[in-house]
Coordinates of C-alpha atoms in Angstrom, one line a residue:
Chain A
M2 CA 6.7 -19.1 43.3
Y3 CA 6.3 -15.8 43.3
V4 CA 8.8 -13.7 40.6
A5 CA 9.9 -10.1 40.5
V6 CA 9.7 -8.7 37.3
K7 CA 10.7 -5.1 38.6
G8 CA 14.3 -4.0 37.7
G9 CA 17.0 -4.0 34.8
E10 CA 16.2 -0.2 33.4
K11 CA 19.6 -0.2 33.8
A12 CA 20.3 -3.7 31.6
I13 CA 17.3 -2.5 29.1
S14 CA 18.9 1.7 29.0
N15 CA 22.2 0.2 27.8
A16 CA 20.5 -2.8 25.6
H17 CA 19.3 0.0 23.7
S18 CA 22.7 2.6 24.3
L19 CA 24.4 -0.5 22.5
F20 CA 21.9 -1.4 19.5
A21 CA 22.0 2.3 18.4
A22 CA 25.6 2.3 18.2
K23 CA 24.9 -1.6 16.4
R24 CA 22.2 0.2 14.3
R25 CA 24.8 3.0 13.4
G26 CA 27.8 0.7 12.5
N27 CA 31.4 2.0 11.6
T28 CA 31.7 5.5 11.8
D29 CA 34.3 5.4 9.0
V30 CA 31.2 4.7 7.0
P31 CA 28.7 8.1 5.9
G32 CA 25.3 7.3 7.5
L33 CA 22.1 6.9 5.1
T34 CA 20.4 9.4 4.2
I35 CA 16.7 9.9 4.5
E36 CA 16.7 10.4 0.7
Q37 CA 19.0 7.7 -0.5
I38 CA 16.7 5.2 1.7
V39 CA 13.6 6.9 -0.9
N40 CA 15.1 6.5 -4.0
Q41 CA 17.4 3.6 -3.7
L42 CA 15.5 1.4 -1.7
S43 CA 11.8 2.0 -3.4
F44 CA 11.3 -2.0 -3.0
A45 CA 11.3 -2.0 0.5
V46 CA 9.5 1.7 0.9
D47 CA 6.8 0.6 -1.3
R48 CA 6.4 -2.7 1.4
V49 CA 6.6 -0.6 4.5
M50 CA 3.8 1.8 3.0
G51 CA 2.0 -1.1 2.2
E52 CA 2.1 -3.2 4.9
G53 CA 2.0 -0.5 7.0
S54 CA -1.6 1.1 5.5
L55 CA 0.0 4.2 5.5
Y56 CA 1.6 5.9 2.1
D57 CA 4.5 8.6 2.9
R58 CA 7.7 7.2 1.7
E59 CA 9.4 9.8 3.9
L60 CA 8.3 8.2 7.0
A61 CA 8.6 4.9 5.6
A62 CA 12.7 5.5 4.7
I63 CA 12.8 7.4 8.4
A64 CA 11.2 4.2 10.1
I65 CA 13.1 2.1 8.1
R66 CA 16.9 3.5 8.4
Q67 CA 15.4 3.5 12.4
A68 CA 14.6 -0.4 12.3
Q69 CA 18.2 -1.0 11.0
G70 CA 16.3 -2.2 7.6
D71 CA 13.6 -4.5 9.6
L72 CA 10.4 -4.5 7.5
I73 CA 8.1 -5.8 10.1
E74 CA 9.5 -3.8 12.6
A75 CA 9.3 -0.6 10.8
I76 CA 6.4 -1.3 10.0
F77 CA 5.1 -1.7 13.5
L78 CA 6.5 1.8 13.9
I79 CA 4.5 3.1 11.3
R80 CA 1.1 1.7 12.7
A81 CA 2.0 3.1 15.6
Y82 CA 2.6 6.2 14.3
R83 CA -0.6 6.4 12.5
T84 CA -2.4 5.9 15.7
T85 CA -1.5 9.8 16.6
L86 CA -2.9 11.5 13.8
P87 CA -6.2 12.7 13.3
R88 CA -8.4 10.9 10.2
F89 CA -9.5 13.7 7.9
G90 CA -11.9 11.6 5.8
Y91 CA -11.9 8.8 3.4
S92 CA -10.6 10.1 -0.4
A93 CA -13.3 9.9 -3.6
P94 CA -12.2 6.5 -4.9
I95 CA -9.1 6.2 -7.1
E96 CA -9.8 5.9 -10.7
T97 CA -6.4 2.9 -12.0
G98 CA -8.3 3.8 -15.2
E99 CA -6.3 6.7 -15.6
M100 CA -3.8 6.0 -14.6
R101 CA -0.2 7.6 -15.5
I102 CA 1.1 4.1 -16.4
D103 CA 4.7 3.2 -15.3
R104 CA 3.8 -1.0 -16.5
R105 CA 1.4 -2.4 -17.3
I106 CA 1.5 -6.1 -18.7
S107 CA -0.5 -8.9 -19.3
A108 CA -0.3 -12.7 -19.9
T109 CA -3.8 -13.3 -22.0
F110 CA -3.3 -11.4 -24.8
K111 CA -1.1 -10.6 -26.8
D112 CA -1.8 -7.9 -28.8
L113 CA -4.1 -5.3 -26.7
P114 CA -5.0 -1.0 -27.2
G115 CA -2.8 0.9 -25.3
G116 CA 0.0 -2.4 -25.7
Q117 CA 2.6 -4.4 -23.3
L118 CA 4.8 -1.3 -21.5
L119 CA 7.4 -3.4 -19.8
G120 CA 8.6 -0.5 -17.4
P121 CA 11.0 -0.4 -14.4
T122 CA 11.6 -4.1 -13.9
F123 CA 13.8 -6.7 -13.1
D124 CA 11.7 -9.3 -15.4
Y125 CA 13.8 -11.9 -17.5
S126 CA 16.9 -10.6 -16.0
H127 CA 19.5 -13.3 -15.0
R128 CA 19.6 -13.5 -11.4
L129 CA 23.3 -12.7 -11.6
I130 CA 24.9 -11.2 -8.7
D131 CA 26.2 -7.7 -10.2
F132 CA 29.8 -7.4 -8.6
A133 CA 30.4 -4.3 -10.8
L134 CA 27.5 -2.3 -10.3
D135 CA 28.6 1.1 -8.8
A136 CA 26.3 2.6 -6.6
D137 CA 28.1 5.9 -7.8
A138 CA 28.6 5.4 -11.2
E139 CA 27.0 7.4 -13.8
V140 CA 23.5 6.3 -15.7
P141 CA 22.6 6.6 -18.9
A142 CA 19.3 8.4 -19.5
P143 CA 17.0 6.2 -20.0
E144 CA 15.4 5.9 -23.5
Q145 CA 12.3 7.8 -24.6
A146 CA 9.8 7.2 -27.1
E147 CA 7.1 8.8 -29.4
T148 CA 3.6 8.4 -27.4
D149 CA 0.0 9.2 -28.1
P150 CA -1.8 11.6 -25.5
L151 CA -5.1 10.3 -26.9
A152 CA -4.4 6.6 -26.5
S153 CA -6.4 4.8 -24.2
V154 CA -5.4 1.5 -22.0
P155 CA -8.8 0.3 -21.2
R156 CA -8.5 -2.6 -18.4
V157 CA -8.4 -5.6 -20.1
T158 CA -11.4 -7.1 -17.4
D159 CA -12.9 -3.8 -19.3
L160 CA -11.9 -5.2 -22.7
L161 CA -13.3 -8.7 -22.2
G162 CA -16.4 -7.5 -20.0
A163 CA -18.0 -6.1 -23.1
D164 CA -18.3 -9.0 -25.0
G165 CA -19.4 -10.2 -21.8
M166 CA -17.1 -13.2 -21.4
I167 CA -16.3 -12.0 -17.6
E168 CA -17.7 -11.4 -14.8
P169 CA -18.2 -7.1 -14.2
D170 CA -17.6 -5.1 -11.2
P171 CA -19.3 -6.0 -8.0
A172 CA -21.7 -3.0 -8.0
E173 CA -21.0 -0.5 -5.6
E174 CA -22.9 -1.2 -1.8
S175 CA -24.2 1.1 1.1
E176 CA -21.8 0.9 3.9
I177 CA -18.4 0.5 3.7
G178 CA -16.4 -1.6 6.5
D179 CA -13.4 0.0 7.9
L180 CA -11.5 -2.6 10.0
T181 CA -9.0 0.4 11.2
R182 CA -12.8 1.6 13.0
E183 CA -14.5 -2.0 13.7
P184 CA -12.8 -4.7 15.2
L185 CA -13.3 -7.3 11.8
E186 CA -16.3 -9.5 12.2
F187 CA -17.2 -13.3 10.4
P188 CA -18.4 -13.9 7.5
A189 CA -16.5 -10.2 6.4
G190 CA -17.4 -8.6 3.2
R191 CA -15.5 -8.4 0.4
D192 CA -14.5 -4.4 1.3
L193 CA -13.3 -5.4 4.3
R194 CA -11.8 -9.0 2.9
L195 CA -9.3 -6.3 0.4
Q196 CA -8.7 -4.2 3.0
N197 CA -7.4 -6.7 5.3
L198 CA -5.3 -8.1 2.6
A199 CA -4.0 -5.0 1.4
R200 CA -2.6 -4.5 4.1
G201 CA -1.7 -8.3 4.7
D202 CA 1.3 -10.0 5.3
E203 CA 3.5 -10.3 1.4
G204 CA 5.0 -13.5 2.3
F205 CA 2.2 -14.8 4.2
L206 CA -0.3 -14.1 1.2
L207 CA 2.7 -15.1 -1.4
A208 CA 2.0 -18.6 0.4
L209 CA -1.4 -18.3 0.7
G210 CA -1.6 -17.6 -3.4
Y211 CA 1.1 -20.2 -3.6
S212 CA -0.8 -23.2 -2.4
T213 CA -4.1 -22.7 -4.6
Q214 CA -1.7 -22.7 -7.6
R215 CA -0.4 -26.2 -6.4
G216 CA -3.8 -27.1 -5.8
Y217 CA -5.0 -26.5 -2.5
A218 CA -8.4 -24.7 -4.1
R219 CA -7.8 -24.8 -7.6
S220 CA -9.0 -21.9 -9.5
H221 CA -6.9 -21.1 -13.2
P222 CA -5.3 -18.1 -13.0
F223 CA -4.4 -15.7 -15.4
V224 CA -3.0 -12.8 -15.1
G225 CA -5.4 -10.8 -16.9
E226 CA -3.3 -7.8 -16.6
I227 CA -0.3 -5.8 -13.6
R228 CA -1.0 -2.3 -14.1
M229 CA 1.8 0.0 -11.9
G230 CA 1.4 3.9 -11.9
A231 CA 0.5 6.7 -10.6
V232 CA -3.5 7.5 -9.5
E233 CA -5.1 11.1 -7.9
V234 CA -6.7 11.2 -4.6
S235 CA -9.2 13.5 -4.1
L236 CA -10.5 14.1 -0.4
F237 CA -14.3 16.3 -0.5
A238 CA -13.6 19.0 2.3
E239 CA -16.8 19.8 4.2
E240 CA -16.1 23.3 4.4
L241 CA -15.6 23.9 0.6
G242 CA -18.0 22.0 -0.1
F243 CA -16.0 20.1 -3.3
E244 CA -13.4 17.7 -3.9
V245 CA -9.7 18.5 -3.8
P246 CA -6.9 16.9 -4.6
L247 CA -5.1 16.2 -2.7
G248 CA -2.1 14.4 -4.8
R249 CA -0.6 10.6 -6.1
V250 CA -0.1 8.1 -5.1
T251 CA 1.6 4.8 -7.1
V252 CA -0.2 1.4 -6.9
T253 CA 0.3 -2.0 -8.3
E254 CA -3.0 -3.3 -10.1
C255 CA -3.5 -7.5 -10.1
Q256 CA -6.3 -8.6 -12.3
M257 CA -6.5 -12.5 -12.2
I258 CA -8.5 -13.8 -14.5
N259 CA -10.2 -17.2 -13.1
Q260 CA -11.8 -20.3 -14.9
F261 CA -15.5 -19.7 -15.7
K262 CA -18.7 -19.8 -13.3
G263 CA -22.3 -19.9 -15.0
S264 CA -25.8 -20.9 -14.2
M265 CA -28.9 -21.8 -15.8
K266 CA -30.0 -18.9 -16.6
A267 CA -26.1 -17.5 -17.5
P268 CA -23.9 -18.5 -19.9
P269 CA -20.0 -19.2 -18.5
Q270 CA -18.2 -16.4 -17.5
F271 CA -14.5 -16.1 -16.2
T272 CA -14.9 -15.3 -13.2
R273 CA -12.4 -12.6 -11.0
G274 CA -10.0 -12.0 -8.5
Y275 CA -8.4 -8.7 -7.6
G276 CA -5.1 -6.8 -6.2
L277 CA -4.1 -3.2 -5.0
V278 CA -1.6 -2.1 -2.9
F279 CA 0.4 0.4 -2.9
G280 CA 4.1 1.7 -4.6
H281 CA 5.5 -1.1 -6.9
S282 CA 4.3 -4.1 -5.1
E283 CA 3.7 -7.2 -8.0
R284 CA 4.3 -10.6 -6.3
K285 CA 2.3 -8.7 -3.6
S286 CA -0.9 -7.7 -5.7
M287 CA -0.8 -11.3 -7.5
S288 CA -0.9 -12.6 -4.4
M289 CA -3.6 -11.0 -3.0
A290 CA -5.6 -11.3 -6.6
L291 CA -5.0 -15.6 -5.7
V292 CA -5.9 -14.8 -2.7
D293 CA -9.4 -13.0 -3.6
R294 CA -10.5 -15.1 -5.6
A295 CA -10.1 -18.3 -3.6
L296 CA -11.9 -17.0 -0.3
R297 CA -15.1 -16.3 -2.7
W298 CA -15.7 -19.7 -2.9
K299 CA -18.6 -19.4 -1.3
E300 CA -20.2 -16.5 -3.9
L301 CA -19.3 -18.9 -6.7
G302 CA -21.0 -21.5 -5.0
E303 CA -17.2 -24.2 -4.8
E304 CA -16.7 -26.3 -2.6
Q305 CA -14.2 -25.0 0.7
T306 CA -11.0 -27.4 0.7
A307 CA -8.0 -25.0 1.7
A308 CA -7.1 -23.1 3.6
A309 CA -6.7 -19.8 1.0
Q310 CA -10.6 -20.1 1.8
D311 CA -11.0 -19.8 4.9
E312 CA -11.6 -17.0 5.8
E313 CA -11.5 -17.1 9.2
F314 CA -7.6 -18.2 8.9
V315 CA -7.0 -16.2 6.4
L316 CA -8.1 -12.5 7.2
S317 CA -6.7 -13.3 10.7
H318 CA -3.3 -14.8 10.5
S319 CA -2.2 -11.9 7.7
D320 CA -1.2 -8.6 9.9
N321 CA 2.3 -9.2 10.6
I322 CA 2.0 -6.7 13.4
Q323 CA -0.3 -8.6 15.6
A324 CA 0.9 -11.7 14.5
S325 CA 4.7 -10.2 15.5
G326 CA 3.3 -9.2 18.3
F327 CA 1.5 -12.7 19.7
V328 CA 4.5 -14.6 18.6
E329 CA 7.7 -12.1 20.0
H330 CA 5.2 -11.7 23.4
L331 CA 7.1 -15.2 24.1
K332 CA 10.1 -13.6 24.5
L333 CA 8.6 -11.0 27.7
P334 CA 9.1 -12.9 31.4
H335 CA 6.4 -15.7 31.8
Y336 CA 8.6 -16.0 35.0
V337 CA 5.1 -16.7 36.6
D338 CA 3.3 -18.9 34.6
F339 CA 6.9 -21.0 34.2
Q340 CA 7.0 -21.7 37.9
A341 CA 3.6 -22.6 38.0
E342 CA 3.9 -25.0 34.6
L343 CA 7.2 -26.4 36.6
D344 CA 5.2 -27.1 39.9
L345 CA 3.3 -29.2 38.2
I346 CA 5.9 -31.2 36.1
R347 CA 7.9 -31.8 39.8
T348 CA 4.9 -33.0 41.2
M349 CA 4.1 -35.5 38.4
H350 CA 7.7 -36.7 38.8
R351 CA 7.6 -37.3 42.2
E352 CA 3.9 -38.5 41.8
H353 CA 5.1 -40.9 38.5
A354 CA 8.8 -42.1 40.9
E355 CA 6.2 -43.0 43.9
R356 CA 4.0 -45.1 40.9
L357 CA 7.0 -46.7 39.7
N358 CA 8.2 -47.9 42.8
A359 CA 4.8 -49.5 44.0
T360 CA 5.0 -51.3 41.4
E361 CA 7.8 -52.3 41.8
D362 CA 6.9 -53.9 45.2
D363 CA 4.3 -55.2 44.0
T364 CA 5.5 -57.3 41.3
E365 CA 8.8 -59.7 41.4
T366 CA 8.7 -60.3 37.9
P367 CA 12.9 -60.4 37.4
R368 CA 13.7 -58.1 34.7
E369 CA 16.0 -60.3 32.7
A370 CA 13.8 -62.7 32.8
A371 CA 11.3 -61.3 30.1
E372 CA 14.3 -59.9 28.4
Chain B
M28 CA -1.6 14.7 -20.9
P29 CA -2.1 13.7 -17.1
T30 CA -5.6 12.8 -16.1
S31 CA -7.5 16.3 -14.6
A32 CA -9.8 15.9 -12.0
P33 CA -11.4 12.7 -11.1
S34 CA -14.0 11.6 -13.2
S35 CA -16.3 10.7 -10.1
A36 CA -16.4 14.2 -9.3
P37 CA -20.1 15.3 -9.3
S38 CA -22.0 18.3 -10.8
S39 CA -21.6 20.4 -7.9
N40 CA -18.1 20.1 -8.5
E41 CA -18.2 22.0 -12.0
Q42 CA -18.8 25.3 -10.8
H43 CA -15.6 24.6 -8.5
A44 CA -13.0 23.7 -11.8
D45 CA -11.3 26.3 -12.3
R46 CA -10.0 26.9 -7.9
Q47 CA -9.8 22.8 -8.1
R48 CA -7.7 22.7 -11.1
V49 CA -5.3 25.7 -9.1
M50 CA -5.5 22.9 -6.2
R51 CA -4.0 20.2 -7.7
V52 CA -1.3 21.6 -9.4
L53 CA -0.6 23.8 -5.7
A54 CA -0.5 19.8 -4.4
L55 CA 1.6 18.4 -6.9
S56 CA 4.5 20.1 -6.7
Q57 CA 7.1 19.8 -5.0
A58 CA 8.0 21.6 -1.8
E59 CA 11.1 23.2 -2.4
R60 CA 9.5 25.1 -6.0
L61 CA 6.9 26.4 -4.1
E62 CA 9.6 28.1 -1.1
T63 CA 11.1 29.8 -3.9
L64 CA 8.4 31.2 -5.9
Y65 CA 6.9 32.1 -2.6
E66 CA 10.0 34.0 -1.8
D67 CA 10.1 35.7 -5.4
F68 CA 6.6 36.5 -5.5
D69 CA 6.4 40.1 -5.0
A70 CA 3.8 42.4 -2.9
K71 CA 2.4 40.1 -0.5
P72 CA -0.3 40.7 1.2
D73 CA -0.6 40.4 4.8
W74 CA -1.8 37.0 5.6
T75 CA -2.9 35.1 9.2
F76 CA -3.5 31.0 9.8
A77 CA -7.6 30.7 9.7
R78 CA -5.9 27.7 11.0
R79 CA -3.1 26.5 11.7
P80 CA -1.7 23.6 9.6
E81 CA -1.9 20.5 10.8
T82 CA -1.2 16.5 9.1
G83 CA -3.4 13.8 9.6
L84 CA -4.2 11.3 7.6
V85 CA -6.8 10.3 5.3
M86 CA -7.8 7.3 4.3
V87 CA -7.8 6.2 0.5
R88 CA -9.9 4.6 -0.9
G89 CA -9.8 1.5 -4.0
R90 CA -12.2 0.1 -6.2
T91 CA -12.9 -3.7 -6.0
G92 CA -12.2 -5.1 -9.4
G93 CA -10.8 -1.1 -10.5
G94 CA -14.0 0.2 -11.2
G95 CA -16.9 -1.6 -8.7
A96 CA -18.1 -1.3 -5.3
P97 CA -15.3 0.6 -3.1
F98 CA -13.5 -0.4 0.0
N99 CA -10.7 1.1 2.3
L100 CA -7.0 0.3 0.7
G101 CA -4.8 2.0 3.3
E102 CA -4.3 6.0 4.6
M103 CA -1.8 8.8 3.6
T104 CA -0.6 11.9 5.5
V105 CA -1.8 15.2 4.2
T106 CA -1.5 18.8 6.0
R107 CA -3.8 20.9 5.4
A108 CA -4.0 25.1 6.5
A109 CA -6.1 27.2 5.7
V110 CA -4.6 31.3 4.9
T111 CA -7.0 34.7 5.5
L112 CA -5.6 37.1 3.5
N113 CA -5.9 41.3 4.5
S114 CA -7.8 42.2 1.9
G115 CA -10.8 39.0 2.6
E116 CA -9.8 35.7 0.8
T117 CA -9.4 33.0 2.6
G118 CA -7.7 29.7 1.2
H119 CA -7.3 26.5 1.9
A120 CA -4.2 23.3 1.6
Y121 CA -5.1 19.9 1.7
V122 CA -1.7 18.5 0.0
Q123 CA -0.3 15.1 0.7
G124 CA 2.4 14.9 3.2
G125 CA 3.9 15.8 6.2
N126 CA 5.6 19.5 5.5
Q127 CA 3.8 22.1 6.9
R128 CA 5.1 25.0 5.4
K129 CA 3.8 23.5 2.2
A130 CA 0.6 23.3 3.2
A131 CA 0.4 26.7 4.4
I132 CA 2.4 28.4 1.4
A133 CA -0.5 26.2 -1.3
A134 CA -2.9 28.0 1.3
F135 CA -1.7 31.4 0.3
F136 CA -1.8 31.3 -2.8
D137 CA -4.7 29.6 -3.0
A138 CA -6.2 33.0 -1.2
A139 CA -4.5 34.8 -3.8
W140 CA -5.5 33.9 -6.4
Q141 CA -8.8 34.5 -5.3
S142 CA -8.2 37.8 -4.8
A143 CA -9.0 39.6 -7.7
A144 CA -6.0 41.8 -8.1
L145 CA -3.5 38.9 -7.7
T146 CA -5.5 36.2 -9.8
A147 CA -3.9 36.8 -13.4
R148 CA -0.2 37.3 -11.2
V149 CA -1.0 33.8 -9.2
K150 CA -2.0 32.3 -12.5
A151 CA 1.0 33.5 -14.9
E152 CA 3.8 33.4 -12.2
I153 CA 2.6 30.3 -10.1
V154 CA -0.3 28.0 -10.9
D155 CA 1.2 28.0 -15.3
P156 CA 4.6 27.4 -15.1
L157 CA 4.1 24.5 -12.0
N158 CA 1.6 23.3 -14.0
A159 CA 3.8 22.7 -16.6
E160 CA 6.5 21.4 -14.7
I161 CA 3.9 18.8 -14.1
E162 CA 2.7 17.9 -17.4
A163 CA 7.0 18.1 -18.7
E164 CA 7.6 15.4 -16.3
D165 CA 4.3 12.7 -17.0
R166 CA 5.6 13.5 -20.6
R167 CA 8.9 12.5 -19.2
V168 CA 7.6 9.7 -17.4
R169 CA 5.5 8.1 -20.3
A170 CA 7.5 8.9 -23.3
E171 CA 9.7 6.5 -20.8
T172 CA 7.6 4.4 -20.6
A173 CA 6.2 3.8 -24.1
A174 CA 10.2 3.4 -25.2
T175 CA 9.6 -0.3 -23.3
K176 CA 6.6 -0.8 -25.1
V177 CA 6.4 -4.6 -26.7
D178 CA 6.3 -4.9 -30.2
F179 CA 5.6 -8.4 -31.2
F180 CA 6.5 -9.9 -34.7
T181 CA 5.3 -12.9 -35.7
M182 CA 7.3 -16.3 -35.7
V183 CA 6.0 -18.0 -39.1
R184 CA 6.0 -21.6 -37.9
G185 CA 4.7 -24.2 -40.0
E186 CA 1.3 -24.7 -39.1
D187 CA -0.5 -22.7 -36.7

């Protein structure tokens, strides 16, 4: 029964060397620099920052290179690294209304204050592979246009909110949950749900968001607004007694507007789902907003019918590091477990054979006759 | 124009507004730029670390719906340091990222800015030029974004 699981050190060490050589590939080709990854693979960097839940472009690029482009592995490296660092504190909440906007679109209003700013996007492109794209070719400088420094770009939800057509932002609560400090418990508040979704796997949230569109917890979504750009972050430093500006992070915010909810007292209002993620990731922030809205079924007096509404299901399976840890642990030696199962099945075979023999002895009916 | 200090700053912060502006500019500047400016800063006073550079995490908070109840979005790396000049002033830095030299230099300039003898020089040689660079970069990004603004024209159809 017992199977030794010691040994294999030499094999493991050689496997790691082989992996290192494979990672480097053909040494006639120049090695990737961190700057190249930061600058030219920015969506990969953004995904690793978002799901690694750590905003640091350089670290994300280092992890991507080390993981040979396996983004979930890179996210794992980032999550492991963050546990080695002390926590200085919690920032003041970022103000997306004061963002230096790099892109802002609305699917609900054609003309809106501040306008539709397409920014850098691959929307509206034909998705044809550009065989002629030369990584070293000179790129013409982007066009520039005059800006009005005083023009405000209000959030679409605030425009609708002014007329009472949409539910307001939820009021502040005294305690803000932090699932990096305390394990998630159910039912979870919206603060914890949003934290979980913000670092959740893009593919998982995309699939769940998609399921709500296909009728599983249908909520008639419209993209009220997506805005992407740089926001400043500041931290109250105890020893200084004031808020210190730390720097800027790029975030993508999605305001999803969904069908109404009213009551005897209040007239119907549009309801909302919210998405906010590090970096430039519209797919992720939109998916997050759809799932956030679906998870609000109880608060909005809806029926629970679908997976995207099941908070325990969604929040327990959104984390790709937990998920790949549990799935991939199946690769580790399970020799003892498996020997036990094998023993059991042998016993069952033996018993089955014995039963069969006993039956054949008892019944005289010839097979041919039955057929 | 870039947005200045966060609007959520309580009134107790207002007396610190000038220093916050200095710290903001230092935090938003590139490490290589600060390095060059530090090298070029003549007659530097001697200084010692009051707190050696240390890299850690700050949990960045967002607001539900953009303006509502705060939630924890994710962390960012931040490096802090404190520097004391031989004239007695202590400067602090909390800067985004893991660059410890940048944090040390930012703390040095924060200390120098507080030193009456150096305030004007730090402003003229360090803070003002860096601020101008940050504003120019923001203007460039805004102008490039503005060039992608959609101008709708109405397509006349038979009836509405």
